[in-house]
Tab-separated table of N, CA and C in Angstrom:
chain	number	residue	atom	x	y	z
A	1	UNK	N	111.201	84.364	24.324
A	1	UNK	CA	111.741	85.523	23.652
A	1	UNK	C	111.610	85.345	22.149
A	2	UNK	N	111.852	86.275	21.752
A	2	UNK	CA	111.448	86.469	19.879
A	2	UNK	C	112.689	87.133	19.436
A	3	UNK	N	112.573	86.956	18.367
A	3	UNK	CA	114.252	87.959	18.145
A	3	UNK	C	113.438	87.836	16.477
A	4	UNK	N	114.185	89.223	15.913
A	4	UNK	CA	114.061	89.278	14.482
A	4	UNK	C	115.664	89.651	13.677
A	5	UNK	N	115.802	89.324	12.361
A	5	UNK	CA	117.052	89.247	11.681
A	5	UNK	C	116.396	90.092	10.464
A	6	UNK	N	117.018	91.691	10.301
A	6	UNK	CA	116.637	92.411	9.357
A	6	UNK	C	117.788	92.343	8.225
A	7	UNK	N	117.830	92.859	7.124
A	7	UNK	CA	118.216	92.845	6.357
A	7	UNK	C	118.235	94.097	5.472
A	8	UNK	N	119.075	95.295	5.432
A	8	UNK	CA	118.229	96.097	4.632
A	8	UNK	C	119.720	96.599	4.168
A	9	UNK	N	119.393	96.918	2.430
A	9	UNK	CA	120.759	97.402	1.365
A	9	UNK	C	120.213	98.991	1.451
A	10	UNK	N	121.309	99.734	1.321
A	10	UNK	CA	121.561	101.045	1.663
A	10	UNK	C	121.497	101.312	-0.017
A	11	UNK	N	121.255	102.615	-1.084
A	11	UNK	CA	121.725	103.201	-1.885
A	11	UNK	C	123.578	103.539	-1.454
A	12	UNK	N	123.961	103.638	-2.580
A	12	UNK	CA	125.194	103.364	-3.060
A	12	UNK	C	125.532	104.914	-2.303
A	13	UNK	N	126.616	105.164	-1.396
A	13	UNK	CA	127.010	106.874	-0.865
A	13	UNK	C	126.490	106.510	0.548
A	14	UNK	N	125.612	105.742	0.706
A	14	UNK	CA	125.002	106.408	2.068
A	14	UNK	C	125.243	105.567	3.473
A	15	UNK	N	126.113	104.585	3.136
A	15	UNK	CA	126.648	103.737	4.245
A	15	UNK	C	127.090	104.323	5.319
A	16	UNK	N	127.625	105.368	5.669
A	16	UNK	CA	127.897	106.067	7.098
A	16	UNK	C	127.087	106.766	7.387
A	17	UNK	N	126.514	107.343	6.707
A	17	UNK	CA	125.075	108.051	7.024
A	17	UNK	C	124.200	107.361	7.822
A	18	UNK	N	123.939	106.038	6.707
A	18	UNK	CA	122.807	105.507	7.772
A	18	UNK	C	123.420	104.815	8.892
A	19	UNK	N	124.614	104.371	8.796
A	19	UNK	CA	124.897	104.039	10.306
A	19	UNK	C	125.039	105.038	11.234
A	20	UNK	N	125.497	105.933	11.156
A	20	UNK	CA	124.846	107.004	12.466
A	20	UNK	C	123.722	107.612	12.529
A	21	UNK	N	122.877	107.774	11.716
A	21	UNK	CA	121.614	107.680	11.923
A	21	UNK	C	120.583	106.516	12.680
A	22	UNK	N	121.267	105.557	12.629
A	22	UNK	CA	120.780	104.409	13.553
A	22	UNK	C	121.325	104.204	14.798
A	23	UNK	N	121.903	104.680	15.164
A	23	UNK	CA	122.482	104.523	16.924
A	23	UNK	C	121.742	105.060	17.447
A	24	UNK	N	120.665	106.195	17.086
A	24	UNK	CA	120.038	106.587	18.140
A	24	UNK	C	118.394	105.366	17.864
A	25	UNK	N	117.826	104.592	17.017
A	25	UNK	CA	117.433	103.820	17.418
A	25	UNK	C	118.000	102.856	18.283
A	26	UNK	N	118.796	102.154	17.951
A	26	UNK	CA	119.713	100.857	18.552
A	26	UNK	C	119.501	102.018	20.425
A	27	UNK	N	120.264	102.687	20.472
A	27	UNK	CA	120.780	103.099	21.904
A	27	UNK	C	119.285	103.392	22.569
A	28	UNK	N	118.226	103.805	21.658
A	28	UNK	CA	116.966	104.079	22.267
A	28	UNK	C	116.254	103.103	22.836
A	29	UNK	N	116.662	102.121	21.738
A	29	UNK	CA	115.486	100.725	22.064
A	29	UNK	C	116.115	100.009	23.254
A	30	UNK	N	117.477	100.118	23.328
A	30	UNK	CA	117.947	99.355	24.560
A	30	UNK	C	117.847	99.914	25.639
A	31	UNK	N	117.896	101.160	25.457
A	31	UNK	CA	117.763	101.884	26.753
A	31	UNK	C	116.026	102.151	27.502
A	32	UNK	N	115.699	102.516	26.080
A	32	UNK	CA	113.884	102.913	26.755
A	32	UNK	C	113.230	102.052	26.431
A	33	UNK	N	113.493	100.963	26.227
A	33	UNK	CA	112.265	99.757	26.000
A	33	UNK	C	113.034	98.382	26.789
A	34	UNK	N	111.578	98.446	27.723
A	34	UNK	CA	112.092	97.665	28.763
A	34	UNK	C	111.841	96.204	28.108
A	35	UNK	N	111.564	96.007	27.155
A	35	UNK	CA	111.157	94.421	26.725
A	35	UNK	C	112.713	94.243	25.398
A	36	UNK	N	113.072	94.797	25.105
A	36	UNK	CA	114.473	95.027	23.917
A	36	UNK	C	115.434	94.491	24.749
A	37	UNK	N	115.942	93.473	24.482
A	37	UNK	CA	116.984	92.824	25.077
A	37	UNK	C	118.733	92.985	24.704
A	38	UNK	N	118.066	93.105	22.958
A	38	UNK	CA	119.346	93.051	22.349
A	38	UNK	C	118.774	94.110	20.831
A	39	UNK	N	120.262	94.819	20.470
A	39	UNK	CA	119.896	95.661	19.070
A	39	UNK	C	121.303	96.111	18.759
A	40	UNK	N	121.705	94.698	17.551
A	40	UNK	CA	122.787	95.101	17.078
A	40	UNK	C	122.763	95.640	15.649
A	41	UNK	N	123.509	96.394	15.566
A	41	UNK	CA	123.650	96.822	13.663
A	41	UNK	C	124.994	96.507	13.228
A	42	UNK	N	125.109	95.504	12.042
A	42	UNK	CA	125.715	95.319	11.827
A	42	UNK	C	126.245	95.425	10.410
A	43	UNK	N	127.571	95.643	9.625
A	43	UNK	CA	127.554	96.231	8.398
A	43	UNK	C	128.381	95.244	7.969
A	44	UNK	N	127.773	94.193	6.759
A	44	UNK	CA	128.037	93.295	5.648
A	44	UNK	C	130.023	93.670	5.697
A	45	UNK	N	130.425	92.116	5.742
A	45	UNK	CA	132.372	92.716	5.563
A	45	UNK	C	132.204	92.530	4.045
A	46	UNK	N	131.440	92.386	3.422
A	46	UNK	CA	131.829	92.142	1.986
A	46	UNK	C	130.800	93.012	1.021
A	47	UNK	N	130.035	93.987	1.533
A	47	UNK	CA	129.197	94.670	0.855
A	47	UNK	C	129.123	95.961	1.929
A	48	UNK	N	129.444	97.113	1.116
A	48	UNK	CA	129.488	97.922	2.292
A	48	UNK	C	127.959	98.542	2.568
A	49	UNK	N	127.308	98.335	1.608
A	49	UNK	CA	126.017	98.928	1.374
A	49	UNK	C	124.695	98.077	1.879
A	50	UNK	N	125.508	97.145	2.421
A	50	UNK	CA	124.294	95.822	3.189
A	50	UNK	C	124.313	96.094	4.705
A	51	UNK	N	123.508	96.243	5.348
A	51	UNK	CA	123.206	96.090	6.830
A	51	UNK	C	122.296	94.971	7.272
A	52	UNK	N	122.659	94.641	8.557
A	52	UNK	CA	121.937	93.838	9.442
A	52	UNK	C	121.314	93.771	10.520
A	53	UNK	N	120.427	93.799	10.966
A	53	UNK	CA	120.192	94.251	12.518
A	53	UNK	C	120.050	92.705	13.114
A	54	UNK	N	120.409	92.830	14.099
A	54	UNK	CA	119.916	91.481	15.543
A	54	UNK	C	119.500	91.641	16.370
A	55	UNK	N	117.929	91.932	16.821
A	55	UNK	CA	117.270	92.469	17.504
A	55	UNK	C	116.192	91.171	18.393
A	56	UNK	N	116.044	91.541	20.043
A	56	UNK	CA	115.649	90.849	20.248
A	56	UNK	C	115.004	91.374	21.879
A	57	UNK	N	113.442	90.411	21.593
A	57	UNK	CA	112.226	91.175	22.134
A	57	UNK	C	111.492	90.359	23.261
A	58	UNK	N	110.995	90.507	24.462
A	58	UNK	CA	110.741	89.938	25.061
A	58	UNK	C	109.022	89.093	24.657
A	59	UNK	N	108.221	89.806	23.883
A	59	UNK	CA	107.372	89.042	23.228
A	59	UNK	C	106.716	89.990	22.205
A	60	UNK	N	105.709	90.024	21.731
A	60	UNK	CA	105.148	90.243	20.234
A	60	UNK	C	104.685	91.470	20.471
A	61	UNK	N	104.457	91.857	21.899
A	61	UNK	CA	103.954	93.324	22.359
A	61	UNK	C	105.354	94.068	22.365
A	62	UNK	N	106.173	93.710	22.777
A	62	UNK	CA	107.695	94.406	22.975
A	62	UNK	C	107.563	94.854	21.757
A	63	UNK	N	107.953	93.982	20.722
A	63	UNK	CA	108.138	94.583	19.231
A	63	UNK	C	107.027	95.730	18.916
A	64	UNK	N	105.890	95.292	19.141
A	64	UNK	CA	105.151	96.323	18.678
A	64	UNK	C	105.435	97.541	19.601
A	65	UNK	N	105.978	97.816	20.148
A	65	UNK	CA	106.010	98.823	21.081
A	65	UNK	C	107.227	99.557	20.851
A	66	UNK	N	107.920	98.481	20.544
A	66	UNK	CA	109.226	98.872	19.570
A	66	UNK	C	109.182	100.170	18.354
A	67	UNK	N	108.123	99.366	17.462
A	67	UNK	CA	108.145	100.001	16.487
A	67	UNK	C	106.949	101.434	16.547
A	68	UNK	N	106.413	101.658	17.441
A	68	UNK	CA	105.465	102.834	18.191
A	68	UNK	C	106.631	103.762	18.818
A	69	UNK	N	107.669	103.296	19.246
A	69	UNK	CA	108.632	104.322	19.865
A	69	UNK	C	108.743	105.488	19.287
A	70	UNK	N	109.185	106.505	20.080
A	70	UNK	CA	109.667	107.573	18.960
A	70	UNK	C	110.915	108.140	18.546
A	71	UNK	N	112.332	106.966	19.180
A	71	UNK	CA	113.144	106.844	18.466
A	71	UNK	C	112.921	106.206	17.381
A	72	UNK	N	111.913	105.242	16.987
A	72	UNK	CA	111.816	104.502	15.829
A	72	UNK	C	111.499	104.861	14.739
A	73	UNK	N	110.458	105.643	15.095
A	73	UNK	CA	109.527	106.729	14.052
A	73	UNK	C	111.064	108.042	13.686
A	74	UNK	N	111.992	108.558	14.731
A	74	UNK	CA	112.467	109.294	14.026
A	74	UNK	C	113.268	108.728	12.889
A	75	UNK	N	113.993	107.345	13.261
A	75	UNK	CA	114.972	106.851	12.904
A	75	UNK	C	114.516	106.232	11.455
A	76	UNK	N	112.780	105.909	11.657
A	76	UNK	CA	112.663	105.077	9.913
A	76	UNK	C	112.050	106.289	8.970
A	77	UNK	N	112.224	107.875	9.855
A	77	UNK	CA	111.789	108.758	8.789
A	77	UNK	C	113.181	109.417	8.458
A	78	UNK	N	114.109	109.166	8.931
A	78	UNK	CA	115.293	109.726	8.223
A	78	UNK	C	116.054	108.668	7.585
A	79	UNK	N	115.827	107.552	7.565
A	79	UNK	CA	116.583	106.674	6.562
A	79	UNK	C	115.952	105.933	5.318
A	80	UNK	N	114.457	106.092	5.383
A	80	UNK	CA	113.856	105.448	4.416
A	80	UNK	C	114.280	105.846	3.229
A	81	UNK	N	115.282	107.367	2.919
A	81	UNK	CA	115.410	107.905	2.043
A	81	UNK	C	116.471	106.631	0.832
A	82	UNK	N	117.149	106.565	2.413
A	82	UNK	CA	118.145	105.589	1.786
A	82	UNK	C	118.114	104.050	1.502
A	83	UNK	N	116.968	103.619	1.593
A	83	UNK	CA	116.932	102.261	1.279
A	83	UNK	C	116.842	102.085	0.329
A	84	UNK	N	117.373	100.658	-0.389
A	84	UNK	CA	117.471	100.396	-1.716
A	84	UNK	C	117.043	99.011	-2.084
A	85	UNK	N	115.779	98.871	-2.371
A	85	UNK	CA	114.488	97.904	-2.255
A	85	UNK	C	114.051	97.457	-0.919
A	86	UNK	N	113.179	96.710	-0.712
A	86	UNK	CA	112.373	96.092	0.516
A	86	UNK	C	113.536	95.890	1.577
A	87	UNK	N	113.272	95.750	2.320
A	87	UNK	CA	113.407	95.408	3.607
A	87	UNK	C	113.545	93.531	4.015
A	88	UNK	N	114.438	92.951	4.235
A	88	UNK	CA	113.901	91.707	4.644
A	88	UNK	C	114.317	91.655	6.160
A	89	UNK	N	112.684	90.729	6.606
A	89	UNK	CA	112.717	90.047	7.920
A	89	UNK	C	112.734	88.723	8.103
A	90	UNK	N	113.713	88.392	8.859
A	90	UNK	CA	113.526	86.830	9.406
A	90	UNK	C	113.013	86.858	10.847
A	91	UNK	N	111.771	86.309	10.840
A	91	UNK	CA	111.517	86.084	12.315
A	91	UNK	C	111.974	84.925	13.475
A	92	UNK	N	111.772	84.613	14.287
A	92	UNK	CA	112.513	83.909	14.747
A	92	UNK	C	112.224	83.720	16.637
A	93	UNK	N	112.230	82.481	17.032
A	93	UNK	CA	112.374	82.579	18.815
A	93	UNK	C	113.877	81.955	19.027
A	94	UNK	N	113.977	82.343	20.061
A	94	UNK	CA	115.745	82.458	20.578
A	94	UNK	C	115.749	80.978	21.523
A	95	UNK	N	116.976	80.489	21.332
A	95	UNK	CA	117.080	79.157	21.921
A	95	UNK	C	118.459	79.193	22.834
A	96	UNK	N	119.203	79.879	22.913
A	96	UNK	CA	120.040	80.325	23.799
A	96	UNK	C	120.484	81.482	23.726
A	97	UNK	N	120.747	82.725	24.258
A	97	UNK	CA	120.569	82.264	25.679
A	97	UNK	C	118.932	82.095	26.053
A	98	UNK	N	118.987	81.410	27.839
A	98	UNK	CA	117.739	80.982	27.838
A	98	UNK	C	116.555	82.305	28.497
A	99	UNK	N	115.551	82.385	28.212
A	99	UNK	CA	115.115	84.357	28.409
A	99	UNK	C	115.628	84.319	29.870
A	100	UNK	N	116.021	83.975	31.194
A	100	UNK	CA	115.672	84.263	32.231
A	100	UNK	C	117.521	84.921	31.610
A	101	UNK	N	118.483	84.359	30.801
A	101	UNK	CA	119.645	84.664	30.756
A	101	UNK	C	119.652	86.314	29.830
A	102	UNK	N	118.474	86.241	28.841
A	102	UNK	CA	118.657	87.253	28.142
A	102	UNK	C	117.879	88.333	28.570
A	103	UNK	N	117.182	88.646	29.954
A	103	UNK	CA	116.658	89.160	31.195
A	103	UNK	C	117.862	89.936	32.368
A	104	UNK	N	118.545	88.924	32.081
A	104	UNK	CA	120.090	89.341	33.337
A	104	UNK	C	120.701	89.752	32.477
A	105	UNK	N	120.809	89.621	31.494
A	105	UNK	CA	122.220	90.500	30.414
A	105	UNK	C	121.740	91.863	29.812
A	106	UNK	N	120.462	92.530	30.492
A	106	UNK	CA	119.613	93.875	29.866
A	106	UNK	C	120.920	94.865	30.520
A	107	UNK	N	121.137	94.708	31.536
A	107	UNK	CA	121.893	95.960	32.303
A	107	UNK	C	123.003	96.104	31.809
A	108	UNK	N	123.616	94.992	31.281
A	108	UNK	CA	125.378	95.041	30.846
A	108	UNK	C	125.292	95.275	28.971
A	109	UNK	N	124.174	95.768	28.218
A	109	UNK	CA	124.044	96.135	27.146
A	109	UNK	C	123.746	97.398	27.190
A	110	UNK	N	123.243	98.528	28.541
A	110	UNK	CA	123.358	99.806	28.071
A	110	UNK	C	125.113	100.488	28.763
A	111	UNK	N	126.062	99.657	28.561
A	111	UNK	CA	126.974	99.893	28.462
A	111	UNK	C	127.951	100.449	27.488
A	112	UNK	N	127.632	101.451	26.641
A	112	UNK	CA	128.048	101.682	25.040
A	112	UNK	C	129.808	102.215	25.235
């Protein structure tokens, strides 16, 4: 498994915005992409304008398939407005859980 650690600062106003604008990626990718294991968003406790994602892919095609979706495409054409410089990625392979574990835990994540 692969997992990536995003990083992306919001313009100053737009912190609830873009978090509901992103649930329908997050809820898309878990739901319609059968290789998306995991897609959390998460919002900085000490910066309200920092987000995080924890996303995680069954291999290098998942992701790309990821980002071909067309929740993805809607989701990075309505927020790009709001980003406030680059984007950072940490890439990364997952060391626990082990994939056959992060395989059995797909069904109990489209639980919202």
């Amino acid at each position: 498994m692969i997992s990536i650690f995003v990083t992306i600062r919001i313009k100053e106003g737009y912190a609830d915005e873009f978090s509901q604008a992103s649930f329908g990626d997050a809820e898309g990718s878990t739901r319609d992409e059968p290789g998306c294991y995991r897609f959390d968003i998460l919002a900085n406790a000490e910066d309200p304008n920092l987000f995080h994602l924890y996303e995680v892919y069954e291999d290098d095609a998942a992701l790309d398939a990821h980002r071909e979706a067309p929740h993805y495409k809607a989701w990075r054409s309505s927020v790009e407005h709001m980003f406030d410089g680059d984007i950072e990625r940490v890439a990364m392979t997952t060391v626990f859980p082990s994939d056959d574990g992060w395989r059995n835990q797909k069904p109990h994540i489209l639980n919202w």
